[in-house]
PDB file of C-alpha atoms and ligand atoms in Angstrom:
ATOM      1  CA  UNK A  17       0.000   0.000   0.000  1.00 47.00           C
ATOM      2  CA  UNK A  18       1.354   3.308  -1.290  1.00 52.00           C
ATOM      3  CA  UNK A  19       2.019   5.494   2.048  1.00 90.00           C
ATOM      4  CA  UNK A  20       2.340   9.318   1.869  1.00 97.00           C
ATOM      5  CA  UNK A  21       3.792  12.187   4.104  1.00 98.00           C
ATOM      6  CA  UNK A  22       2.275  13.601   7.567  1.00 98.00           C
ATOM      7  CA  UNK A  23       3.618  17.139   8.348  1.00 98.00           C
ATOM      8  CA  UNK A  24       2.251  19.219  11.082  1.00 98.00           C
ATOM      9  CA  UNK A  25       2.748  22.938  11.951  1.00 98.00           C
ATOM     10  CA  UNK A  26       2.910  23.798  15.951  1.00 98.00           C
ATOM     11  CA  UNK A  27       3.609  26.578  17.798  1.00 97.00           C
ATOM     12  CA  UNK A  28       1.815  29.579  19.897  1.00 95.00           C
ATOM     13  CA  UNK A  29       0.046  32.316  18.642  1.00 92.00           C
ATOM     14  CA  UNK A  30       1.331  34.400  16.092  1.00 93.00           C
ATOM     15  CA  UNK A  31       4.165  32.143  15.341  1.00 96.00           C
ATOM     16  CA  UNK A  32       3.839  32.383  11.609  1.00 96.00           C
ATOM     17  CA  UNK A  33       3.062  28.554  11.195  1.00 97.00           C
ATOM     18  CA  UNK A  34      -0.337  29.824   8.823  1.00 97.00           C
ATOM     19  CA  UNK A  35       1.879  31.749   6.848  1.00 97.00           C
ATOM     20  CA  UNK A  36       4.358  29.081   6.624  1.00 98.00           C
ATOM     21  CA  UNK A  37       1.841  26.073   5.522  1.00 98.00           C
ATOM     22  CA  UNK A  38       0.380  28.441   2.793  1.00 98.00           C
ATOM     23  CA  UNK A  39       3.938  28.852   1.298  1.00 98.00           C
ATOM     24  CA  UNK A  40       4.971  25.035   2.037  1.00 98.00           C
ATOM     25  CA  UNK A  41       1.683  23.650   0.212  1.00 98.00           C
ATOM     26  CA  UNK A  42       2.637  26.286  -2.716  1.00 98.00           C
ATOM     27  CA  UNK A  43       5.806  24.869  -3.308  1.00 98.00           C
ATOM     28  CA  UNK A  44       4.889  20.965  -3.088  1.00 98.00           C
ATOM     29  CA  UNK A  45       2.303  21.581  -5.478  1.00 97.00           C
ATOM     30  CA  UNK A  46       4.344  23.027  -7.711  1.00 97.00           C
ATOM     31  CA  UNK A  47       6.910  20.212  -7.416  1.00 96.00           C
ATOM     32  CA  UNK A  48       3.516  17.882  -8.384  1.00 96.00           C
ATOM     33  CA  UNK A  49       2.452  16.600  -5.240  1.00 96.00           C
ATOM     34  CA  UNK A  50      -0.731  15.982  -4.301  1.00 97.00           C
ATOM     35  CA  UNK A  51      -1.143  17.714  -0.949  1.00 98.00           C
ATOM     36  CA  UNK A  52      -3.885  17.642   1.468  1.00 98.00           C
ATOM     37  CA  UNK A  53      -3.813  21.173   3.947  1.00 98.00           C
ATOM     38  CA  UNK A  54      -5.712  21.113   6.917  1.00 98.00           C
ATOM     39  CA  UNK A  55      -6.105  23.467  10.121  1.00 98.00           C
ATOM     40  CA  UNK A  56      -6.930  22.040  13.639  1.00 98.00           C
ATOM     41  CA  UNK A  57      -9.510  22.696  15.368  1.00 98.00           C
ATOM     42  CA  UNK A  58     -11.587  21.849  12.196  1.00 98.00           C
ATOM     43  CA  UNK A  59     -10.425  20.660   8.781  1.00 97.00           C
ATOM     44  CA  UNK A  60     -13.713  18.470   8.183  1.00 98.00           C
ATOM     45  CA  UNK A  61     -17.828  20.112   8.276  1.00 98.00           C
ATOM     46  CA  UNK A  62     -18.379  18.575  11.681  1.00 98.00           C
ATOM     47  CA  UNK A  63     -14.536  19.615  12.989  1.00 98.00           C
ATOM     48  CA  UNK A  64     -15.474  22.908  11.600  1.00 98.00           C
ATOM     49  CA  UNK A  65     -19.010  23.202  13.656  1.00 97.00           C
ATOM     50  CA  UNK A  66     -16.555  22.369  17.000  1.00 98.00           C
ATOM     51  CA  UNK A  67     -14.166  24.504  16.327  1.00 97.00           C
ATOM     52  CA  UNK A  68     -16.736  27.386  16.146  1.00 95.00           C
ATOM     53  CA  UNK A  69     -18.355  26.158  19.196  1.00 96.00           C
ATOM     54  CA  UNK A  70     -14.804  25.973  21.274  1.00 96.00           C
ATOM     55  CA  UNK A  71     -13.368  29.784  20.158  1.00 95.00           C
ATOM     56  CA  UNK A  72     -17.030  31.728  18.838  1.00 92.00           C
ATOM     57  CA  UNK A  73     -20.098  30.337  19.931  1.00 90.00           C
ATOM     58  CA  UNK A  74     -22.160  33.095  22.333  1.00 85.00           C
ATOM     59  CA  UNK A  75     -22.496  30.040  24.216  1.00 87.00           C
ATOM     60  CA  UNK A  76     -18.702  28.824  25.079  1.00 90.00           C
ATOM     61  CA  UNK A  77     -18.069  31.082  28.307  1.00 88.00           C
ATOM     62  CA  UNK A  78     -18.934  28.049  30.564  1.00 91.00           C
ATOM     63  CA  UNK A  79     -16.917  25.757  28.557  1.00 96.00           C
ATOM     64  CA  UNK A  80     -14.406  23.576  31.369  1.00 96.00           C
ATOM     65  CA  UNK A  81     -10.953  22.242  29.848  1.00 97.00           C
ATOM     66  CA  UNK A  82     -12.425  18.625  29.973  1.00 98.00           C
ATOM     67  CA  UNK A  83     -14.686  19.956  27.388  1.00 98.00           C
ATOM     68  CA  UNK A  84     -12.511  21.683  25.912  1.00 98.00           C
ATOM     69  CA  UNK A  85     -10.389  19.024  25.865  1.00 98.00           C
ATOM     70  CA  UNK A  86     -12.974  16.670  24.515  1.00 98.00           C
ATOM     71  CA  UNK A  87     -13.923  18.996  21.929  1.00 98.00           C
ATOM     72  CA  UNK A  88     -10.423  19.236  20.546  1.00 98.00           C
ATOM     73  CA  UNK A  89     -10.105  15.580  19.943  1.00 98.00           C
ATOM     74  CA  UNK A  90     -13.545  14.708  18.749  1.00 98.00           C
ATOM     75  CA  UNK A  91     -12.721  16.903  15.675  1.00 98.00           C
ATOM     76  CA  UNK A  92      -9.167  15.443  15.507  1.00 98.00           C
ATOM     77  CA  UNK A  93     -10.819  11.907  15.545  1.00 98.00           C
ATOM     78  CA  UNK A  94     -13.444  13.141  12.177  1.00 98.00           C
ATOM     79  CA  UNK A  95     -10.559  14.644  10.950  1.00 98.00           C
ATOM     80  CA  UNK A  96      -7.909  11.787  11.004  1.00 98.00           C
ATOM     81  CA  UNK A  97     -10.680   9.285   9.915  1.00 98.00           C
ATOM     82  CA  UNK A  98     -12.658  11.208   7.284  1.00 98.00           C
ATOM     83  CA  UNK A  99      -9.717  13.377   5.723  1.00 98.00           C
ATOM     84  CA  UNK A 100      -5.657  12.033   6.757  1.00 98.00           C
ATOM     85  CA  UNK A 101      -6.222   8.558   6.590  1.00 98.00           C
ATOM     86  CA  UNK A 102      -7.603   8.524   3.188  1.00 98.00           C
ATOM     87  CA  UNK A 103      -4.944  10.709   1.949  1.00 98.00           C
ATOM     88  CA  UNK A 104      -1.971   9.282   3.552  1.00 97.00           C
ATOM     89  CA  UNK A 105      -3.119   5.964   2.264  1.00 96.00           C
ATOM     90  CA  UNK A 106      -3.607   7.487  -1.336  1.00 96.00           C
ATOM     91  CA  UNK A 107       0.091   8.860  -1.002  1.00 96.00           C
ATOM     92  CA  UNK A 108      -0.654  12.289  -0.607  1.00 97.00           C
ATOM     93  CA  UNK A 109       0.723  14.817   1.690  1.00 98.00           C
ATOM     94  CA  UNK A 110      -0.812  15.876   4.626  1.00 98.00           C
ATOM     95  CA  UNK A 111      -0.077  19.742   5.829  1.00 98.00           C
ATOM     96  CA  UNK A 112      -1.952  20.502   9.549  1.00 98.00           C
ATOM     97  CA  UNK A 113      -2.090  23.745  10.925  1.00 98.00           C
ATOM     98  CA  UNK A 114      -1.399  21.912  14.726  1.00 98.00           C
ATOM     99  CA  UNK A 115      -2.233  19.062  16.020  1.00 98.00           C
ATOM    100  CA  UNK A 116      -1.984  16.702  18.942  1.00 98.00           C
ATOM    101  CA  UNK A 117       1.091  18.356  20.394  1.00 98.00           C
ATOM    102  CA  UNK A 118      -1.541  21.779  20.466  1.00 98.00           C
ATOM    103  CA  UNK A 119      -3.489  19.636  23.195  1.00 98.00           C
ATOM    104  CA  UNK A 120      -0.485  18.891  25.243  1.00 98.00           C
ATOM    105  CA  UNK A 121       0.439  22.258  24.658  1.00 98.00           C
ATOM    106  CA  UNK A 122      -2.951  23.564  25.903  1.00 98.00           C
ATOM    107  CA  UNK A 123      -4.598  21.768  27.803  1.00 98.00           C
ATOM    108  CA  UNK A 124      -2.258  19.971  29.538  1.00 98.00           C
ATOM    109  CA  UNK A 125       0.262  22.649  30.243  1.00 98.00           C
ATOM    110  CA  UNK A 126      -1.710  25.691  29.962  1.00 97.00           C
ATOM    111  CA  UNK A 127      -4.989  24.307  31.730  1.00 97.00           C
ATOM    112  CA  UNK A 128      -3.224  22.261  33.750  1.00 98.00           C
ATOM    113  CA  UNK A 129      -5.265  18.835  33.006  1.00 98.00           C
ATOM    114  CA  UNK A 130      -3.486  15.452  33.882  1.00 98.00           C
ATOM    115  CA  UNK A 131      -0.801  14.789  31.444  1.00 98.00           C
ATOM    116  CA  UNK A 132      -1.553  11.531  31.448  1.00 98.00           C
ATOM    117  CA  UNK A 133      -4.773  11.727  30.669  1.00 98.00           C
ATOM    118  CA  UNK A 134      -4.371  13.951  28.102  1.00 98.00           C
ATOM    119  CA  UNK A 135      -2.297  11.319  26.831  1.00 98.00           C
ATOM    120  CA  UNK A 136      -5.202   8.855  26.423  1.00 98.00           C
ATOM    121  CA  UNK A 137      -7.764  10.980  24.865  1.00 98.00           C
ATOM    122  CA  UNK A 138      -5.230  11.950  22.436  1.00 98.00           C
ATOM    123  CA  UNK A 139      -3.738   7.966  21.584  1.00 98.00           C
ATOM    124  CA  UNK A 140      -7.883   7.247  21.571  1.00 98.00           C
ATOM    125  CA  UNK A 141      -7.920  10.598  19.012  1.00 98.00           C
ATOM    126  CA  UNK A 142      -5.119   9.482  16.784  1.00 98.00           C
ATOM    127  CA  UNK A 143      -4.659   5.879  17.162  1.00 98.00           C
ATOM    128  CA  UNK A 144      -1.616   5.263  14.925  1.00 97.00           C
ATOM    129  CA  UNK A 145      -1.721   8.221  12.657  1.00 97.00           C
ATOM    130  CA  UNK A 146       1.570   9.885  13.876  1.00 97.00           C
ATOM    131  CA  UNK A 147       3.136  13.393  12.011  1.00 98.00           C
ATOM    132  CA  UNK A 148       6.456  12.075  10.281  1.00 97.00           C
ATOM    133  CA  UNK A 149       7.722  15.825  10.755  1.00 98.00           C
ATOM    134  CA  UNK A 150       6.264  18.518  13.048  1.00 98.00           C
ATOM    135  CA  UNK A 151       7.612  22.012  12.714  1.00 98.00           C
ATOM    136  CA  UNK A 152       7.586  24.057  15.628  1.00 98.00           C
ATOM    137  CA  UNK A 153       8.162  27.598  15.198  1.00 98.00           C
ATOM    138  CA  UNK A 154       9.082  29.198  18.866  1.00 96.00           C
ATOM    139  CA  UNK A 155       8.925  33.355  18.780  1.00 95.00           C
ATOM    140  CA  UNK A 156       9.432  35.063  22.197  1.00 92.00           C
ATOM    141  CA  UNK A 157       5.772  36.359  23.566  1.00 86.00           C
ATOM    142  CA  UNK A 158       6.746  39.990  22.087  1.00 88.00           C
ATOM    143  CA  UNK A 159       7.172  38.936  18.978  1.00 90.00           C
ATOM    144  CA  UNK A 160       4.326  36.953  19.035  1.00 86.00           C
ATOM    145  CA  UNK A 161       2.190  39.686  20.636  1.00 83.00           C
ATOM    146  CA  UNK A 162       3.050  42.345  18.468  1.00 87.00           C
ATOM    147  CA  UNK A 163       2.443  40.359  15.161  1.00 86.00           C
ATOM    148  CA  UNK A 164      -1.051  39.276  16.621  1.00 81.00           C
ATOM    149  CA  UNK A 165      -1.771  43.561  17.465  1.00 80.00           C
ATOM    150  CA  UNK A 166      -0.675  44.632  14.129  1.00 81.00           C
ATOM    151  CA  UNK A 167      -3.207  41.593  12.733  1.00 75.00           C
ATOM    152  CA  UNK A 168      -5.680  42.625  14.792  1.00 70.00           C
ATOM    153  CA  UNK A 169      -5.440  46.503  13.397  1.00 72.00           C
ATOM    154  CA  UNK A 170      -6.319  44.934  10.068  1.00 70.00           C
ATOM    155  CA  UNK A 171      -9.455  42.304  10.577  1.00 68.00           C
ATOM    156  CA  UNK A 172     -12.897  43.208  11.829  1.00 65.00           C
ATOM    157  CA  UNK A 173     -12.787  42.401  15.772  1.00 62.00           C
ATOM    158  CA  UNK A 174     -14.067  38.508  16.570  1.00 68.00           C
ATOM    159  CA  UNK A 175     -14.746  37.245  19.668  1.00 61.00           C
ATOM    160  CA  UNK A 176     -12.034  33.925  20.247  1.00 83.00           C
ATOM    161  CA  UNK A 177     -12.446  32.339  23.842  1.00 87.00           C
ATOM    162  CA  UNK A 178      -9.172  30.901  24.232  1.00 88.00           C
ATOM    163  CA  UNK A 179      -7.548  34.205  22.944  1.00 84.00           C
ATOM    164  CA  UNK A 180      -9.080  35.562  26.397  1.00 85.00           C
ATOM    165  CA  UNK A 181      -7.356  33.557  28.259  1.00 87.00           C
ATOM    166  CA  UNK A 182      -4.714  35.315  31.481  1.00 88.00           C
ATOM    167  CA  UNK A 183      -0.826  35.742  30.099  1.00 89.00           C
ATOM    168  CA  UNK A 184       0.144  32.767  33.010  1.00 93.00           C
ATOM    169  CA  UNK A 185      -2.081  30.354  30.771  1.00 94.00           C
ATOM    170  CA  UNK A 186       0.204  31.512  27.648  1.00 93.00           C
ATOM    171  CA  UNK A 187       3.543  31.151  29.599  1.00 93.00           C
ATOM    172  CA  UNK A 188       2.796  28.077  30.456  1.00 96.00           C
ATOM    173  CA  UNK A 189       1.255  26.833  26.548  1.00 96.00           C
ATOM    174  CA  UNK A 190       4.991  28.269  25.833  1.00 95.00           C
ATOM    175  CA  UNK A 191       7.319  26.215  28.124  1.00 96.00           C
ATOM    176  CA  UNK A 192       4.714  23.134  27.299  1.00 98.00           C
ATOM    177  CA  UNK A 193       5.533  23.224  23.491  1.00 98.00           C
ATOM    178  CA  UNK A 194       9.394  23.382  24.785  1.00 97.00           C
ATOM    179  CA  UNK A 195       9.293  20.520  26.869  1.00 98.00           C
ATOM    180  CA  UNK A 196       7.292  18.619  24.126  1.00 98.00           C
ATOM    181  CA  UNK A 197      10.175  19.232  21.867  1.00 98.00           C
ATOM    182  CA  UNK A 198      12.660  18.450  23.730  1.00 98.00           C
ATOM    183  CA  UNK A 199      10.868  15.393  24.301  1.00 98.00           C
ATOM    184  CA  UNK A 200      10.570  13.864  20.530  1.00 98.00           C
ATOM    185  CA  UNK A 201      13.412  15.405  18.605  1.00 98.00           C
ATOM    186  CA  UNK A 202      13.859  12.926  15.981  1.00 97.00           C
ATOM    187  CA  UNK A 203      10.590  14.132  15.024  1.00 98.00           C
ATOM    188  CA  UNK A 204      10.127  17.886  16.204  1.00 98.00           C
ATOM    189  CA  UNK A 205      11.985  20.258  14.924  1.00 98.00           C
ATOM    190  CA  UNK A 206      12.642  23.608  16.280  1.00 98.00           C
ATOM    191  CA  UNK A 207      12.985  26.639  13.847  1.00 98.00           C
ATOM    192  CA  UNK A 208      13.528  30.654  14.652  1.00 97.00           C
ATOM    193  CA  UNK A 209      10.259  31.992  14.065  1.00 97.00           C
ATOM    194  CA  UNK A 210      11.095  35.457  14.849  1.00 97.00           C
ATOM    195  CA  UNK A 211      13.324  35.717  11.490  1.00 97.00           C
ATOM    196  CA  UNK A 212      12.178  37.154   8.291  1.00 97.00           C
ATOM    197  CA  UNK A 213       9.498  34.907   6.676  1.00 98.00           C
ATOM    198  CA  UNK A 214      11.843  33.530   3.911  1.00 98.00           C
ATOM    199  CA  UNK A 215      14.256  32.443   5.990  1.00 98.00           C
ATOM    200  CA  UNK A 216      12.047  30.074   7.839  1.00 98.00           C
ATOM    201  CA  UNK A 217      10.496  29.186   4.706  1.00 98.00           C
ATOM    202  CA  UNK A 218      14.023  27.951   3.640  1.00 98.00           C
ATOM    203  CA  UNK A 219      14.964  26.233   6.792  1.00 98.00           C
ATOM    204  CA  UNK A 220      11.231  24.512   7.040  1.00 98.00           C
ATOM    205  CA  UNK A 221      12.204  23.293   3.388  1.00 98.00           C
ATOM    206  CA  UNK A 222      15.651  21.826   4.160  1.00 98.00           C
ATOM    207  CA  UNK A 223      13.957  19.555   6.430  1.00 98.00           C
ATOM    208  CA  UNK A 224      10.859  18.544   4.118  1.00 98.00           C
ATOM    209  CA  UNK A 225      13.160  18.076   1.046  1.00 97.00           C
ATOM    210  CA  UNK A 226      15.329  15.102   2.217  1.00 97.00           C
ATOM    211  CA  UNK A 227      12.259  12.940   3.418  1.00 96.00           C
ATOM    212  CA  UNK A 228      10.237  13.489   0.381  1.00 96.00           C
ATOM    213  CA  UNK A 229      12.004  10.282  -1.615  1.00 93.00           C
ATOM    214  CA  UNK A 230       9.693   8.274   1.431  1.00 91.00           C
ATOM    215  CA  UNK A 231       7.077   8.771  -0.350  1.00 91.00           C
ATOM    216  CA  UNK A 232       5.144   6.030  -1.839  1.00 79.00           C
ATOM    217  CA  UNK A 233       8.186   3.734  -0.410  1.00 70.00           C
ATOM    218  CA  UNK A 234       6.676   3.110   3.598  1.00 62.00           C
TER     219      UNK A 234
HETATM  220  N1  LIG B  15      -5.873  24.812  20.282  1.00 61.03           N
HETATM  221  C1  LIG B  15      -5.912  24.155  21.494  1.00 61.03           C
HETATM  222  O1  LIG B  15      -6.081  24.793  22.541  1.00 61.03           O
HETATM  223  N2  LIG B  15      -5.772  22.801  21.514  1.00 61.03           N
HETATM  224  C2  LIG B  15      -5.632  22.069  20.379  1.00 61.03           C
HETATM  225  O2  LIG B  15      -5.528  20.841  20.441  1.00 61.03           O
HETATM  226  C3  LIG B  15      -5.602  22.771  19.116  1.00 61.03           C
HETATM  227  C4  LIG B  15      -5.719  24.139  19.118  1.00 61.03           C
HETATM  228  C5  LIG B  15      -5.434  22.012  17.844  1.00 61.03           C
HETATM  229  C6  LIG B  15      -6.606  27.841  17.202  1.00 61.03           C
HETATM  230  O3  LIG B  15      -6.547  29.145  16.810  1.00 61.03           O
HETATM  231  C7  LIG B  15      -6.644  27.902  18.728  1.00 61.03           C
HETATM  232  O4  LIG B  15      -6.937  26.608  19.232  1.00 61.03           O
HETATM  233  C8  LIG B  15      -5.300  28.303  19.291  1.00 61.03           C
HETATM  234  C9  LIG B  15      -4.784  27.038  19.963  1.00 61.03           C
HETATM  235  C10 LIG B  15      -6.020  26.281  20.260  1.00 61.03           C
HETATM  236  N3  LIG B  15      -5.543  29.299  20.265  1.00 61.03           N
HETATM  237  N4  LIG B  15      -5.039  30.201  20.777  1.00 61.03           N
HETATM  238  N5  LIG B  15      -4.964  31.128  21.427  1.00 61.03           N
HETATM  239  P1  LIG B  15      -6.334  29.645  15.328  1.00 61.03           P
HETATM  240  O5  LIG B  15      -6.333  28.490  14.403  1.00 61.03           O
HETATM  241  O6  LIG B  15      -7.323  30.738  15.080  1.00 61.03           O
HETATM  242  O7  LIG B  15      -4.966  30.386  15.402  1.00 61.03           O
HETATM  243  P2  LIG B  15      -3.532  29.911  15.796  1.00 61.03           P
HETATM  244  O8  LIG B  15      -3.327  28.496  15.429  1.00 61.03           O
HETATM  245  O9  LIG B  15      -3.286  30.271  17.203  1.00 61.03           O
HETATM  246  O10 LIG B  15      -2.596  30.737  14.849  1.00 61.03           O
HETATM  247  P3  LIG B  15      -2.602  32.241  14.463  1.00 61.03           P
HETATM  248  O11 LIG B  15      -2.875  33.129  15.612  1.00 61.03           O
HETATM  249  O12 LIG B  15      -3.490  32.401  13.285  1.00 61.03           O
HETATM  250  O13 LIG B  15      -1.123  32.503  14.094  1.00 61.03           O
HETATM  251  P4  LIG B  15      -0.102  31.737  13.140  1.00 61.03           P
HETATM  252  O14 LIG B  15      -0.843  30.874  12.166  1.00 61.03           O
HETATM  253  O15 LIG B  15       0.923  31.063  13.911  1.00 61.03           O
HETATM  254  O16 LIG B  15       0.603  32.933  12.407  1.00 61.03           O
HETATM  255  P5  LIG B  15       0.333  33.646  10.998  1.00 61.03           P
HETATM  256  O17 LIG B  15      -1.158  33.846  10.798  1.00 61.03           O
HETATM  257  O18 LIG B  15       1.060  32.957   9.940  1.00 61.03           O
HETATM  258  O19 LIG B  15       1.058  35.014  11.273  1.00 61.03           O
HETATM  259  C11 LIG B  15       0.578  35.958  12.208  1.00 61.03           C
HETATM  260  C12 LIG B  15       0.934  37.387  11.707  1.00 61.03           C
HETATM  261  O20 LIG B  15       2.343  37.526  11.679  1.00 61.03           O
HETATM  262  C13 LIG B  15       0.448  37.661  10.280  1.00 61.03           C
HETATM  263  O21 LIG B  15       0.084  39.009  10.209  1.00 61.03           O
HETATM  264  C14 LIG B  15       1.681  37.372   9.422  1.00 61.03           C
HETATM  265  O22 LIG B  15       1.686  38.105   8.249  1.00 61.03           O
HETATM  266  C15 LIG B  15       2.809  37.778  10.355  1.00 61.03           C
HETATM  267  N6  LIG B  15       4.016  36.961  10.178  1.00 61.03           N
HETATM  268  C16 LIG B  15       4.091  35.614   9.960  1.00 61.03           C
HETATM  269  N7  LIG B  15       5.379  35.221   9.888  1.00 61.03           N
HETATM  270  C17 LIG B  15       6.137  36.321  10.062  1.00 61.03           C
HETATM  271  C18 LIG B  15       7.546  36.551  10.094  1.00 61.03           C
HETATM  272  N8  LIG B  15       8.426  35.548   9.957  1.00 61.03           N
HETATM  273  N9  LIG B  15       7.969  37.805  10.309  1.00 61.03           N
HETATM  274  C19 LIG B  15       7.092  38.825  10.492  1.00 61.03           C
HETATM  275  N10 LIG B  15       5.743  38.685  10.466  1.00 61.03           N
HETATM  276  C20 LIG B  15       5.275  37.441  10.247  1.00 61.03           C
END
């Protein structure tokens, strides 16, 4: 069975990893490859309903971190079933805009929920279905803070419920995504998001351009 490539995006806010999928999926595409690019939360109709529900619904103020949590990985669980399954198995690639390490990140570190079980919603989530690569762009909390105001200036305001969240719960998100990469290096790698957006784009692609031979050959 012909096997493609799982690449996912991770970082805090502001990070550039949007920019950065937009500009990886360009250049696949234009190397031929079929590539599939996805955003979590949502990705699928019914991930896209939840993901409205956890950051714009009138309704969300209540909303614990178990639910939250929840939330998060029932529209992983559409998503890797309807959408990167098929795809992978098709031998396409696969570009998410986060993933599980966002939940760690999250709602692990920054709400402080059980690692550990955090652990098991996301292996019940995911199953198998692993990122080959995950790019995580780190920017100091200025950086990211600025680029988020100067965004802001430009879009009509829109009410985002984890956006609202106190600057502890973002210090912590920010050591969490460290210690997660620290944790799985073979397969995280860290990249300087603060510098100018084609030199990330040019160290994001000397890591995707040596494992792109794998595909089709799993
Ligand atoms: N979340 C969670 O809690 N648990 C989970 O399991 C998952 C997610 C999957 C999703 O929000 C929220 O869900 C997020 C985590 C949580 N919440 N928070 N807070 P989202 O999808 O709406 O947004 P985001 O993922 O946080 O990303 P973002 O804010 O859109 O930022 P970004 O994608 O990393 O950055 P960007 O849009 O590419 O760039 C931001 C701005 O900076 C923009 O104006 C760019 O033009 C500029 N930019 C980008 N790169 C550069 C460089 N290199 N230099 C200068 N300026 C740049």
């Amino acid at each position: 069975m012909s096997k493609g490539l799982f690449i996912s995006f991770e970082g805090t806010e502001g990070c550039g990893k949007s920019t950065q999928v937009r500009l990886l999926t360009d250049r696949l595409q234009s190397l031929g490859h079929r590539v599939k690019t996805l955003r979590e939360p949502g990705g699928t109709p019914i991930g896209e309903e939840i993901r409205h529900t956890l950051k714009h619904s009138k309704a969300n103020h209540a909303m614990t971190a178990e639910a939250e949590l929840l939330l998060m990985n029932a529209s992983r669980a559409q998503l890797v079933r309807e959408i990167i399954r098929p795809a992978l198995a098709a031998g396409e690639i696969v570009v998410c805009d986060r993933f599980y390490d966002s939940t760690t990140a999250y709602q692990g570190h920054g709400r402080e929920l059980d690692l550990e079980k955090v652990k098991a919603v996301i292996d019940f989530a995911v199953g198998d279905t692993r990122p080959d690569l995950t790019l995580f762009l780190h920017v100091p909390p200025a950086v990211s803070a600025a680029r988020l105001r100067s965004r802001q200036e430009n879009l009509p305001f829109v009410r985002d419920r984890i956006e609202e969240a106190d600057q502890k719960f973002f210090e912590r998100v920010a050591h969490g995504f460290g210690v997660i990469a620290a944790a799985e290096p073979q397969r995280i790698k860290s990249i300087n998001g603060a510098q100018p957006v084609e030199t990330v784009c040019a160290k994001i692609w000397e890591l995707v351009q040596p494992i792109l031979p794998r595909i089709g050959r799993w």
